[in-house]
mmCIF file of C-alpha atoms in Angstrom:
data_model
loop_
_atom_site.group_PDB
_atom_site.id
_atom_site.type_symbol
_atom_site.label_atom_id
_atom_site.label_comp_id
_atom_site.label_asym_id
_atom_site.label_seq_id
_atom_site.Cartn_x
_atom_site.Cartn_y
_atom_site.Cartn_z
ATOM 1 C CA UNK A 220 -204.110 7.047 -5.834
ATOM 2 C CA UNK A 221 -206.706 6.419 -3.239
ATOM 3 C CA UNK A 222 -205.913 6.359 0.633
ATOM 4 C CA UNK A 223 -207.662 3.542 2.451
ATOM 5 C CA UNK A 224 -209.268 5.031 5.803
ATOM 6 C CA UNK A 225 -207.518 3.810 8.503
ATOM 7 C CA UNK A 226 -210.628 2.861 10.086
ATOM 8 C CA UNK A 227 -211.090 0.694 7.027
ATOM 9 C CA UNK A 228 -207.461 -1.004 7.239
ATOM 10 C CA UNK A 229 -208.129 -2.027 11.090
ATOM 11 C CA UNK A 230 -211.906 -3.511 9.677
ATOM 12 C CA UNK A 231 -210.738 -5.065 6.936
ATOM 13 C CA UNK A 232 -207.090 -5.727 6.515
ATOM 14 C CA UNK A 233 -205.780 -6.200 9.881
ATOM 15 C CA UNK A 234 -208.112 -9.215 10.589
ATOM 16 C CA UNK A 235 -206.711 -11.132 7.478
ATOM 17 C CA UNK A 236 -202.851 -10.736 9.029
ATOM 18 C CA UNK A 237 -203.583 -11.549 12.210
ATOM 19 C CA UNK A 238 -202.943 -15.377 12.442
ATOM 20 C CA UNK A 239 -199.833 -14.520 10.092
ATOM 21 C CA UNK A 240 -196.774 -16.126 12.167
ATOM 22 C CA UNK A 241 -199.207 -17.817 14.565
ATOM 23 C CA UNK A 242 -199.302 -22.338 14.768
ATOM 24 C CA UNK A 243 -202.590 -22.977 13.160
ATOM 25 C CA UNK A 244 -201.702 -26.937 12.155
ATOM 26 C CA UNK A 245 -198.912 -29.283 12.636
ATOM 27 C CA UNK A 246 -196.982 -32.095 11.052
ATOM 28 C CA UNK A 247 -197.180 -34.829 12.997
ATOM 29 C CA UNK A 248 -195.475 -37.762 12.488
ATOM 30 C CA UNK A 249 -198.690 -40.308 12.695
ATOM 31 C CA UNK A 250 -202.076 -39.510 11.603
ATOM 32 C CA UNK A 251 -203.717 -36.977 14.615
ATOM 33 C CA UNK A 252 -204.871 -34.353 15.247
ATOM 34 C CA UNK A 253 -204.215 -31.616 18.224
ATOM 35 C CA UNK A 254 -207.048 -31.349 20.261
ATOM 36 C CA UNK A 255 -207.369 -27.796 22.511
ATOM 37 C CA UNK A 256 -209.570 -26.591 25.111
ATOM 38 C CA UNK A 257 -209.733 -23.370 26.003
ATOM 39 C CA UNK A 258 -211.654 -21.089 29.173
ATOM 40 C CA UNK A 259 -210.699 -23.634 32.061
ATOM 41 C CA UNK A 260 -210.569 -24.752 34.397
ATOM 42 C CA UNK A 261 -214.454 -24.883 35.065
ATOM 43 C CA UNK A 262 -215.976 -27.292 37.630
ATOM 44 C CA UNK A 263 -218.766 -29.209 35.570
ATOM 45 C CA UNK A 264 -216.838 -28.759 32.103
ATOM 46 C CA UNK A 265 -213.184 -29.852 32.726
ATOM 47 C CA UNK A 266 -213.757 -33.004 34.620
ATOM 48 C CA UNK A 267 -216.566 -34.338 31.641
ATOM 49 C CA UNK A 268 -213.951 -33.427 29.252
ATOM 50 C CA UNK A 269 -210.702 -35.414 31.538
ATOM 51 C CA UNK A 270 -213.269 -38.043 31.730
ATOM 52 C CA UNK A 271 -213.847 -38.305 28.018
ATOM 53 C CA UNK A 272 -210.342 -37.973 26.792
ATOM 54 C CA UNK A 273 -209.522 -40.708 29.386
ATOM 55 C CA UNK A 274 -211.966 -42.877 27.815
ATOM 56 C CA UNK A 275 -210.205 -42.892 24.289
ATOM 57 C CA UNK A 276 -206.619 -42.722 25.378
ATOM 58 C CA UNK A 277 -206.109 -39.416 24.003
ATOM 59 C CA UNK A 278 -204.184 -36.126 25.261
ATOM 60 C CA UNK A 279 -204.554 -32.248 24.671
ATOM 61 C CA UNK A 280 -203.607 -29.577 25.411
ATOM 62 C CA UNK A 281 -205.400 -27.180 27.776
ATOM 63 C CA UNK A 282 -205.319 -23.224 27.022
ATOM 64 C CA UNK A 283 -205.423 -22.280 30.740
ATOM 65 C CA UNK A 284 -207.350 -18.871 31.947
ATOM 66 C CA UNK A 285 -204.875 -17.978 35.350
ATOM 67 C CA UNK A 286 -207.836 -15.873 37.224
ATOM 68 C CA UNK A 287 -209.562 -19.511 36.654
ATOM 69 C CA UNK A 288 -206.732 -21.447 37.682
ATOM 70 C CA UNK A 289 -206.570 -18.905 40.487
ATOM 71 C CA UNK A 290 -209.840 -20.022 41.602
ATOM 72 C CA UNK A 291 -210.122 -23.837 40.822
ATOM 73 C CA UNK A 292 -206.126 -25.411 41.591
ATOM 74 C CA UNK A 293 -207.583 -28.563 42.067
ATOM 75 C CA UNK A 294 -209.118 -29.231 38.456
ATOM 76 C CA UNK A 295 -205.567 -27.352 36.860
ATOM 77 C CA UNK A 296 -203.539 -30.045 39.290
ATOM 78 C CA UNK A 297 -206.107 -32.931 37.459
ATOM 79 C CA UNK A 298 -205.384 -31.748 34.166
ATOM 80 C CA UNK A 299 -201.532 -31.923 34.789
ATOM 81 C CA UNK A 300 -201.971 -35.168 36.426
ATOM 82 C CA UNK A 301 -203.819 -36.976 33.495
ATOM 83 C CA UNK A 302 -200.792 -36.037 31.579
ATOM 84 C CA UNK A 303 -202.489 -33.163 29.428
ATOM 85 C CA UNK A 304 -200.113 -30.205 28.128
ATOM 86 C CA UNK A 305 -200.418 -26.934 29.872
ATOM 87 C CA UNK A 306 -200.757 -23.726 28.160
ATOM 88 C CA UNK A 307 -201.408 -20.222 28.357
ATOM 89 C CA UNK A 308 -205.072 -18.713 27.067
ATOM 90 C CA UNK A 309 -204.477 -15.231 29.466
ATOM 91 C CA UNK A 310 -204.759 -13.347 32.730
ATOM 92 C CA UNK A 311 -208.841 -12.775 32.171
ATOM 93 C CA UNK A 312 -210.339 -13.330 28.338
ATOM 94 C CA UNK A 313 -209.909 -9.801 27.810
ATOM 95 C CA UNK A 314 -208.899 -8.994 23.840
ATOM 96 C CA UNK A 315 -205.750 -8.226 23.315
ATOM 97 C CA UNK A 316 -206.455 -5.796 20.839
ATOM 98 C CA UNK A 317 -207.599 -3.645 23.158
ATOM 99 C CA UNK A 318 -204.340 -3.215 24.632
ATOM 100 C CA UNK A 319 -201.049 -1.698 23.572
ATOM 101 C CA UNK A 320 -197.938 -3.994 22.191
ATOM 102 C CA UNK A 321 -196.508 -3.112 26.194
ATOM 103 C CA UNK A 322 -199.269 -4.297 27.676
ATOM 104 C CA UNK A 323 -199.471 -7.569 26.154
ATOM 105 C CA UNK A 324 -196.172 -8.441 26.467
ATOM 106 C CA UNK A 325 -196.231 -7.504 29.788
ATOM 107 C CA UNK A 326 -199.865 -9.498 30.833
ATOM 108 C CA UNK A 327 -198.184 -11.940 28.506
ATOM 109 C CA UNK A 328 -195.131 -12.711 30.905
ATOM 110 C CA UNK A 329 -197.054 -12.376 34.264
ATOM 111 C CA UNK A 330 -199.551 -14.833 33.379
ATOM 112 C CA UNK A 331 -196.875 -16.931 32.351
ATOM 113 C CA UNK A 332 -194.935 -16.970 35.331
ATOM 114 C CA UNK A 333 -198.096 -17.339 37.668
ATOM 115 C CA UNK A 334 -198.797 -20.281 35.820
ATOM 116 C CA UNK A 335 -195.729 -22.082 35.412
ATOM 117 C CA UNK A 336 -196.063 -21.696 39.558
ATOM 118 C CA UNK A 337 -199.838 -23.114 39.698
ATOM 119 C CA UNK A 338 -198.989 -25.845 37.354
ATOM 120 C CA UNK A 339 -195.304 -26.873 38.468
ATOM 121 C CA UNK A 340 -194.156 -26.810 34.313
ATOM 122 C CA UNK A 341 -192.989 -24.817 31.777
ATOM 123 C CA UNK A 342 -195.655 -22.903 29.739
ATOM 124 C CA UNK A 343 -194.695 -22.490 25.926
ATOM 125 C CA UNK A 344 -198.053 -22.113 23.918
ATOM 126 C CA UNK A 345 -200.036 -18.741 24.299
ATOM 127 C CA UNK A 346 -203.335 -18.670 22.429
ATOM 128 C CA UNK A 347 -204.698 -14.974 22.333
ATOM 129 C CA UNK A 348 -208.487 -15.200 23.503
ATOM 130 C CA UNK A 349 -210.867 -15.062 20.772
ATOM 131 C CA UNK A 350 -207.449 -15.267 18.733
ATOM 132 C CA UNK A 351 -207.419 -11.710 18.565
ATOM 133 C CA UNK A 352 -204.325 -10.029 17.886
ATOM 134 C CA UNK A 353 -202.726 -7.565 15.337
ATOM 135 C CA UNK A 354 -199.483 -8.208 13.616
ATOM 136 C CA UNK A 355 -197.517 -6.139 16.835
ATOM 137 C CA UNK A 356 -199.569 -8.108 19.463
ATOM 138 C CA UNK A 357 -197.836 -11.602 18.140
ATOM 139 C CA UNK A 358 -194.850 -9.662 18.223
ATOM 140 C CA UNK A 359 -195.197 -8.739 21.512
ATOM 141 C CA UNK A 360 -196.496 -12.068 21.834
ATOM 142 C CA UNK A 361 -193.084 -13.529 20.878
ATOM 143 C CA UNK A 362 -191.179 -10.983 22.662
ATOM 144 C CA UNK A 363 -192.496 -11.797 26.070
ATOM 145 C CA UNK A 364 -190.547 -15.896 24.859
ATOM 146 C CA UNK A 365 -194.155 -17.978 23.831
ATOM 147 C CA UNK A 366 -195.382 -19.109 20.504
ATOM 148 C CA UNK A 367 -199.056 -17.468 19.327
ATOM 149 C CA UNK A 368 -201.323 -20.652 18.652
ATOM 150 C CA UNK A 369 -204.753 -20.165 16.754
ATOM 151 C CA UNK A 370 -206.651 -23.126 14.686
ATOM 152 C CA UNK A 371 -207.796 -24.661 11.719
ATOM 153 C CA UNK A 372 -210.744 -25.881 12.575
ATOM 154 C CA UNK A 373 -213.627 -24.766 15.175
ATOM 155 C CA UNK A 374 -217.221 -26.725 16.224
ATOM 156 C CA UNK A 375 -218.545 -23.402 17.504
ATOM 157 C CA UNK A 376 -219.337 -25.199 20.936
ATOM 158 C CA UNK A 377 -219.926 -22.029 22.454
ATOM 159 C CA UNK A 378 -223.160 -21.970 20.396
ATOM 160 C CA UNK A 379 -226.361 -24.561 21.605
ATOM 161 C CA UNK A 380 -226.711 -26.402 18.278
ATOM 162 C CA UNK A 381 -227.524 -29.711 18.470
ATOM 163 C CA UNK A 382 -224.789 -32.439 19.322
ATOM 164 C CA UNK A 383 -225.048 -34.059 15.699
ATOM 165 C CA UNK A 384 -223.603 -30.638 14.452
ATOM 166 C CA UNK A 385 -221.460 -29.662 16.626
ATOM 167 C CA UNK A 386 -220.156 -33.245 16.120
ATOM 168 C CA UNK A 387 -220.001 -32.997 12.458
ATOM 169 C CA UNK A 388 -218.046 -30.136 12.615
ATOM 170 C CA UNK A 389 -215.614 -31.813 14.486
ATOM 171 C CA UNK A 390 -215.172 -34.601 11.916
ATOM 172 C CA UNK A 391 -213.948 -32.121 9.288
ATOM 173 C CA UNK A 392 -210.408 -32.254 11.251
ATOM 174 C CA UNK A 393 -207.514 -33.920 8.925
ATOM 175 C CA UNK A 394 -204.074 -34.943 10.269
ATOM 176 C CA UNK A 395 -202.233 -32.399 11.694
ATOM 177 C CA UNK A 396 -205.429 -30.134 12.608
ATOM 178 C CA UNK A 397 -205.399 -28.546 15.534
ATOM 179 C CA UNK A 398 -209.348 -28.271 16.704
ATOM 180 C CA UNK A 399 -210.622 -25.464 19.198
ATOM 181 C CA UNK A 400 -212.668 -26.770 22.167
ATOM 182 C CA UNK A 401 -213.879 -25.408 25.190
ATOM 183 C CA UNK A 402 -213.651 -27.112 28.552
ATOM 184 C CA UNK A 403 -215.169 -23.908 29.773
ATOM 185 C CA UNK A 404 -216.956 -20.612 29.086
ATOM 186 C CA UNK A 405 -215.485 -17.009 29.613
ATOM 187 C CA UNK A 406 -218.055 -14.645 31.862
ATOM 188 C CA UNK A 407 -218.082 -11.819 33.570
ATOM 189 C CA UNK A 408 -215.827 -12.809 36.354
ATOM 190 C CA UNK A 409 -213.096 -13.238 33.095
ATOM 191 C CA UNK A 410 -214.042 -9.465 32.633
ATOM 192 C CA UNK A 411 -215.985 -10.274 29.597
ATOM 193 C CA UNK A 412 -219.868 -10.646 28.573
ATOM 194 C CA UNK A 413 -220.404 -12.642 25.867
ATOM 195 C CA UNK A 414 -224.624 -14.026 26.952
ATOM 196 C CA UNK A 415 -225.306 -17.086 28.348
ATOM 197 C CA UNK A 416 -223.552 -20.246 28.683
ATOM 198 C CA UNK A 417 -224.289 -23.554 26.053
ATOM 199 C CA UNK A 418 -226.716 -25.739 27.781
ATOM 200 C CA UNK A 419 -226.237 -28.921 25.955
ATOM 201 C CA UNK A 420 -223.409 -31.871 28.010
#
């Protein structure tokens, strides 16, 4: 028999299990979807999005990044006040993968607690940034009390394609989808470098 490298196993393999255990839809009881937002607060992104969502009637929920929240209390405190659900997105938008199953449980429960504070509610949803984790991260995931959340659908908004696409995209959602936004994008002050910023509103 033929080992596998174990270079090969973290390439291949490990990327296929890792949304094994974690929400990716839901059964709701009447036809919706779960809208999410993730990377915010960010002046200039989350108020356009409140502003939107208030203009349909419709909630999400809002996968919080606490240095952000840190920095911006005002927009989290409008968020909670338009009656949006609060969760968890991490400390900075650092992969977890690139930390032991200690750390993330750890960096798991102190950005929970900091904030439940800034936001004055409890914090149950955790959604790994990039929704990177391993099979041990969502354990240690689950071991510091939250629930991983990925998706099962994405527009790629982090990308400047033109509205129409991004928009189409979108419309592939079914009941019980839950869709991956972004009220805001993740820079170097989030200790991560991922180019320039989307352009289009």
């Amino acid at each position: 028999m033929c080992a596998m490298p174990a270079t090969a196993v973290r390439r291949l393999i490990l990327p296929l299990t890792a949304p094994v255990g974690s929400v990716r839809a839901v059964r709701p009881e009447r036809d919706v979807a779960v809208l999410t937002y993730d990377d915010g607060p960010q002046p200039g992104g989350t108020e356009r999005v409140l502003a939107a969502l208030a203009e349909v009637g419709a909630t999400a929920t809002f996968f919080i990044l606490v240095g952000r929240a840190r920095r911006h209390p005002g927009l989290l405190a409008d968020v909670v006040a338009a009656g949006h659900e609060i969760a968890l997105h991490g400390i900075d938008h650092v992969r977890l993968t690139e930390f032991s199953a200690g750390q993330v449980r750890r960096r798991t429960i102190d950005g929970r607690k900091e904030l439940e504070d800034l936001a004055g509610q409890h914090i149950r949803w955790f959604r790994p940034p990039y929704g990177a984790q391993y099979p041990t991260t969502w354990a240690a995931i689950r071991s510091a009390g939250m629930e991983s959340v990925v998706w099962s659908n994405e527009v790629n908004d982090w990308d400047d394609d033109p509205i129409a696409d991004i928009a189409a995209r979108a419309a592939t959602v079914r009941r019980g989808s839950v869709l991956l936004l972004h009220d805001g994008y993740a820079d170097a002050t989030d200790g991560v470098d991922d180019g320039p910023a989307p352009t289009f509103d």
